[in-house]
Amino acid sequence: MKKFLSFFFAAALAMTAQAQFLDWIEVGDYYNPTELYNGSYFDMAPTNFYVAHTGAQMIYTPDLITGMEGRDGMKIKYLNFKFYSESFEEIIRNAKVYLQGIDATEFAINDDGVKQFFDFGELVAEGRYDLELLDCYGEDQVLAFELEEPFNYIPGKSLLVTIVFDAEDDDNCTMGSDYAPFYTSGIRGKAMTYTSNWTSFVDFAMSPNFPNATVTLGCGTNVDLPVTEIGYTYEKMRGDVNGDGIVNIADVSFYIDYLLSGESTGFYEVNAYVDNDSSITIGDVTRLIDMVLIGN
């Protein structure tokens, strides 16, 4: 009976200590972007609006999406892309977003030297995307996606993002200078694009030509990643500094050892801000002792 009660207390305490948080990752200088697209519309990721149907695949390698170490239950919730508007038009597109964790850090090349698209992965968002560019002429704007189905991300894998835009009619496109996304620098070849006035990227993916990406099919194969902001939620268990999934007296002892010795091996810093301020102090230990003894 005592064993059962001890287990119940630990489990209940773990549940009350757990909370969900939101954080962001920038790829490129998202808040102060400077490099605009300048070249063929084949090379515009995540989209261009010059043709009726576009698609893009972008590989965000683990070295680009760092800072999530020691965080559990990570789910990608938001994808934002910066662009500059020089249009007075309203643009309407039907959009689909697919996410996938992959081991690859590059696009594969077949025996004929042709780069290969990936299968799309998991559909996480779809709907009509309206852009009233008259309201934002001459300004930086955002293509923003809030995912209906947050994507479980496993740290250490590359994140493959596939975005498909389809006009409601094949003549619904803008002039060539009306829209320009911001790009990163020095991250060449991590994106590929598809463009067509007749066939959606989704339909192309079901054709005999897929996964080949060639210029004759309207594909850009050596594209820079766009400036991107990725929003993700994660779970942390306040006080679980030894990372065993429960909060108990062992965490108090481990925390005190850390403060006295400075030895951080095995210390889950993400869970160490027990009193919810921005520093690790003896005050966190005091709060942790209250949690263990009182349970809140």
Coordinates of C-alpha atoms in Angstrom, one line a residue:
M1 CA 0.0 0.0 0.0
K2 CA 2.8 2.4 0.8
K3 CA 4.4 1.8 -2.6
F4 CA 1.2 2.6 -4.3
L5 CA 0.7 5.8 -2.4
S6 CA 4.3 6.9 -3.2
F7 CA 3.8 6.2 -6.8
F8 CA 0.5 8.1 -6.9
F9 CA 2.1 11.1 -5.2
A10 CA 5.0 11.3 -7.6
A11 CA 2.7 10.9 -10.6
A12 CA 0.3 13.6 -9.4
L13 CA 3.2 16.0 -8.6
A14 CA 4.7 15.4 -12.1
M15 CA 1.4 16.4 -13.7
T16 CA 1.0 19.6 -11.7
A17 CA 4.6 20.6 -12.5
Q18 CA 4.3 20.2 -16.2
A19 CA 3.5 23.1 -18.5
Q20 CA 3.5 24.1 -22.2
F21 CA 5.6 26.9 -23.6
L22 CA 6.0 28.6 -26.9
D23 CA 9.4 29.5 -28.5
W24 CA 10.7 30.7 -31.9
I25 CA 13.6 29.9 -34.2
E26 CA 14.9 32.3 -36.8
V27 CA 16.5 31.0 -40.0
G28 CA 18.2 34.1 -41.4
D29 CA 17.7 37.5 -39.9
Y30 CA 13.9 37.4 -39.7
Y31 CA 13.4 40.7 -37.9
N32 CA 15.9 42.7 -39.9
P33 CA 16.0 41.0 -43.4
T34 CA 18.0 42.7 -46.1
E35 CA 18.4 40.3 -49.1
L36 CA 15.5 40.3 -51.5
Y37 CA 15.1 37.7 -54.3
N38 CA 16.7 38.9 -57.5
G39 CA 16.5 36.4 -60.4
S40 CA 14.3 33.9 -62.2
Y41 CA 10.9 33.3 -60.7
F42 CA 11.7 29.6 -60.8
D43 CA 13.9 30.3 -57.8
M44 CA 11.4 31.9 -55.4
A45 CA 10.7 29.9 -52.3
P46 CA 8.2 29.4 -50.6
T47 CA 6.2 30.7 -53.6
N48 CA 5.8 33.2 -56.3
F49 CA 2.5 34.6 -57.5
Y50 CA 3.5 35.1 -61.2
V51 CA 2.0 31.7 -62.2
A52 CA -1.2 29.9 -61.2
H53 CA 0.4 26.9 -59.5
T54 CA 3.6 26.8 -57.4
G55 CA 5.3 24.5 -55.0
A56 CA 8.4 24.5 -52.9
Q57 CA 10.3 22.0 -50.8
M58 CA 12.7 23.4 -48.1
I59 CA 15.2 21.5 -46.0
Y60 CA 15.9 23.0 -42.6
T61 CA 18.9 21.0 -41.3
P62 CA 19.5 20.4 -37.6
D63 CA 22.3 23.0 -37.5
L64 CA 19.8 25.7 -38.6
I65 CA 17.1 24.9 -36.1
T66 CA 19.1 24.6 -32.9
G67 CA 18.2 25.6 -29.3
M68 CA 15.7 22.8 -28.6
E69 CA 18.0 20.5 -26.7
G70 CA 16.5 19.1 -23.5
R71 CA 13.0 20.1 -24.5
D72 CA 10.3 17.5 -24.6
G73 CA 7.0 17.2 -26.5
M74 CA 8.0 19.6 -29.3
K75 CA 5.3 20.5 -31.8
I76 CA 5.8 22.9 -34.7
K77 CA 2.8 25.3 -34.7
Y78 CA 3.7 28.3 -36.8
L79 CA 5.7 29.0 -40.1
N80 CA 6.3 32.6 -41.1
F81 CA 8.1 33.9 -44.2
K82 CA 9.0 37.6 -44.9
F83 CA 8.4 39.3 -48.2
Y84 CA 8.4 42.8 -49.7
S85 CA 5.3 44.1 -51.5
E86 CA 5.2 46.3 -54.5
S87 CA 1.7 45.4 -55.7
F88 CA -1.8 46.9 -55.6
E89 CA -3.5 43.5 -56.3
E90 CA -5.5 41.1 -54.2
I91 CA -4.0 37.6 -54.5
I92 CA -6.1 34.5 -53.7
R93 CA -4.5 31.1 -53.4
N94 CA -5.5 27.8 -52.0
A95 CA -2.5 26.7 -49.9
K96 CA -1.4 23.4 -48.4
V97 CA 1.5 22.8 -46.0
Y98 CA 3.2 19.4 -45.4
L99 CA 5.9 18.7 -42.9
Q100 CA 8.2 15.7 -42.5
G101 CA 11.2 14.8 -40.4
I102 CA 14.0 13.4 -42.6
D103 CA 17.5 12.1 -42.1
A104 CA 18.8 13.7 -45.3
T105 CA 20.5 17.1 -45.4
E106 CA 20.5 17.5 -49.2
F107 CA 18.2 16.7 -52.1
A108 CA 19.1 13.4 -53.8
I109 CA 20.5 13.3 -57.3
N110 CA 19.6 10.3 -59.7
D111 CA 22.0 8.6 -62.1
D112 CA 21.3 11.2 -64.8
G113 CA 22.3 14.0 -62.5
V114 CA 18.7 15.2 -61.9
K115 CA 17.7 16.4 -58.5
Q116 CA 14.8 14.7 -56.8
F117 CA 11.9 16.1 -54.8
F118 CA 10.9 14.2 -51.6
D119 CA 7.5 12.7 -51.0
F120 CA 5.4 15.4 -49.3
G121 CA 5.0 14.1 -45.8
E122 CA 2.1 14.9 -43.4
L123 CA -0.5 17.5 -44.4
V124 CA -0.7 19.9 -41.4
A125 CA -2.6 23.0 -42.9
E126 CA -4.8 23.8 -45.8
G127 CA -7.1 26.6 -46.8
R128 CA -7.7 29.7 -48.8
Y129 CA -5.0 32.4 -48.5
D130 CA -6.0 36.0 -49.3
L131 CA -3.4 38.7 -49.6
E132 CA -4.8 42.2 -50.1
L133 CA -1.5 43.8 -51.3
L134 CA -3.1 47.2 -51.8
D135 CA -3.0 47.7 -48.1
C136 CA 0.7 47.0 -47.7
Y137 CA 2.4 48.5 -50.8
G138 CA 6.0 49.3 -50.2
E139 CA 6.1 47.4 -46.9
D140 CA 7.6 44.2 -45.4
Q141 CA 4.9 41.6 -45.0
V142 CA 4.5 38.0 -43.8
L143 CA 3.2 34.8 -45.3
A144 CA 2.0 33.3 -42.1
F145 CA 0.8 29.7 -41.4
E146 CA -0.8 28.5 -38.2
L147 CA -0.9 24.8 -38.4
E148 CA -4.2 23.1 -37.6
E149 CA -2.3 19.9 -36.8
P150 CA 0.9 20.8 -34.9
F151 CA 3.7 18.7 -36.1
N152 CA 5.7 16.5 -33.7
Y153 CA 9.4 17.4 -34.3
I154 CA 12.2 15.0 -33.3
P155 CA 15.5 17.0 -32.6
G156 CA 18.4 15.9 -34.7
K157 CA 16.3 15.4 -37.9
S158 CA 16.0 17.8 -40.8
L159 CA 12.7 19.4 -41.2
L160 CA 11.3 19.1 -44.7
V161 CA 8.7 21.8 -45.4
T162 CA 6.5 21.4 -48.6
I163 CA 4.2 24.3 -49.5
V164 CA 1.7 24.2 -52.4
F165 CA -0.1 27.3 -53.7
D166 CA -2.9 27.0 -56.3
A167 CA -4.8 29.9 -57.9
E168 CA -8.6 29.5 -58.2
D169 CA -8.2 30.1 -61.9
D170 CA -5.2 29.7 -64.2
D171 CA -5.0 33.4 -65.1
N172 CA -4.8 34.7 -61.6
C173 CA -1.2 35.8 -61.3
T174 CA 0.7 39.1 -60.7
M175 CA 3.3 41.0 -62.6
G176 CA 6.9 39.9 -62.1
S177 CA 8.1 42.8 -59.9
D178 CA 5.1 42.8 -57.5
Y179 CA 6.4 40.4 -54.8
A180 CA 9.8 39.5 -53.5
P181 CA 10.6 37.2 -50.6
F182 CA 13.6 37.8 -48.4
Y183 CA 16.4 35.2 -48.6
T184 CA 19.1 33.9 -46.3
S185 CA 22.7 34.2 -47.4
G186 CA 25.1 31.2 -47.9
I187 CA 22.5 28.5 -47.5
R188 CA 22.3 27.6 -51.2
G189 CA 20.7 24.5 -52.5
K190 CA 18.4 23.7 -49.5
A191 CA 15.2 24.5 -51.4
M192 CA 13.7 23.4 -54.7
T193 CA 10.7 25.0 -56.5
Y194 CA 8.0 24.1 -59.0
T195 CA 6.0 26.4 -61.2
S196 CA 3.2 25.8 -63.7
N197 CA 0.1 27.7 -65.1
W198 CA -1.7 24.4 -65.7
T199 CA -0.8 21.7 -63.2
S200 CA -0.6 21.8 -59.4
F201 CA 2.4 20.5 -57.6
V202 CA 0.2 17.9 -55.9
D203 CA -0.9 16.7 -59.4
F204 CA 2.7 16.7 -60.6
A205 CA 3.6 14.6 -57.6
M206 CA 1.3 11.9 -58.9
S207 CA 2.6 12.0 -62.5
P208 CA 5.3 9.8 -64.0
N209 CA 7.7 12.8 -64.0
F210 CA 7.9 13.0 -60.2
P211 CA 10.2 13.2 -58.4
N212 CA 12.5 14.7 -61.1
A213 CA 13.1 18.4 -60.9
T214 CA 14.1 19.8 -64.3
V215 CA 14.0 23.3 -65.8
T216 CA 11.8 22.0 -68.6
L217 CA 9.2 21.1 -65.9
G218 CA 9.5 24.7 -64.5
C219 CA 11.7 23.7 -61.5
G220 CA 14.4 25.7 -59.7
T221 CA 16.9 23.3 -58.2
N222 CA 19.5 25.4 -56.5
V223 CA 17.5 27.8 -54.4
D224 CA 18.4 29.7 -51.2
L225 CA 16.2 29.1 -48.1
P226 CA 13.8 32.0 -47.5
V227 CA 14.1 33.9 -44.3
T228 CA 11.9 31.9 -41.9
E229 CA 10.4 32.0 -38.4
I230 CA 9.4 28.7 -36.9
G231 CA 7.2 28.7 -33.8
Y232 CA 7.0 25.6 -31.7
T233 CA 5.5 24.5 -28.4
Y234 CA 7.3 22.3 -25.9
E235 CA 6.6 20.8 -22.5
K236 CA 8.8 21.3 -19.5
M237 CA 8.4 20.0 -16.0
R238 CA 9.4 22.6 -13.6
G239 CA 11.8 21.2 -11.0
D240 CA 12.7 17.9 -12.9
V241 CA 16.3 18.9 -13.1
N242 CA 17.6 15.3 -13.3
G243 CA 15.3 14.5 -16.2
D244 CA 13.7 11.3 -14.9
G245 CA 10.2 12.5 -15.5
I246 CA 9.1 13.1 -11.9
V247 CA 9.7 15.8 -9.4
N248 CA 10.9 14.6 -6.0
I249 CA 13.6 14.9 -3.3
A250 CA 16.2 13.6 -5.8
D251 CA 15.8 16.8 -7.8
V252 CA 16.3 18.9 -4.7
S253 CA 19.6 17.1 -3.9
F254 CA 20.7 17.3 -7.6
Y255 CA 19.9 21.0 -7.7
I256 CA 21.9 21.8 -4.6
D257 CA 24.9 19.8 -5.9
Y258 CA 24.7 21.8 -9.1
L259 CA 24.7 25.1 -7.3
L260 CA 27.6 24.1 -5.1
S261 CA 29.8 22.4 -7.7
G262 CA 28.8 24.0 -11.0
E263 CA 28.8 20.5 -12.6
S264 CA 26.1 20.6 -15.2
T265 CA 26.3 17.0 -16.6
G266 CA 22.8 15.6 -16.7
F267 CA 21.3 18.9 -15.3
Y268 CA 18.1 19.9 -17.3
E269 CA 18.5 23.6 -17.2
V270 CA 15.2 24.1 -19.2
N271 CA 13.4 22.7 -16.0
A272 CA 15.5 24.6 -13.5
Y273 CA 13.6 28.0 -13.5
V274 CA 11.3 26.7 -10.8
D275 CA 10.2 30.2 -9.6
N276 CA 9.6 31.3 -13.2
D277 CA 12.2 34.1 -13.2
S278 CA 15.1 34.3 -15.6
S279 CA 17.9 33.1 -13.3
I280 CA 19.0 30.0 -11.5
T281 CA 19.4 30.7 -7.8
I282 CA 18.8 29.2 -4.3
G283 CA 15.3 30.7 -4.6
D284 CA 14.5 28.0 -7.2
V285 CA 15.7 25.3 -4.7
T286 CA 13.4 26.8 -2.0
R287 CA 10.5 26.8 -4.4
L288 CA 11.3 23.2 -5.4
I289 CA 11.3 22.1 -1.8
D290 CA 7.9 23.6 -1.4
M291 CA 6.7 21.7 -4.4
V292 CA 8.0 18.4 -3.1
L293 CA 6.7 18.8 0.4
I294 CA 3.4 20.6 -0.3
G295 CA 2.7 19.5 -3.9
N296 CA 2.2 22.9 -5.5

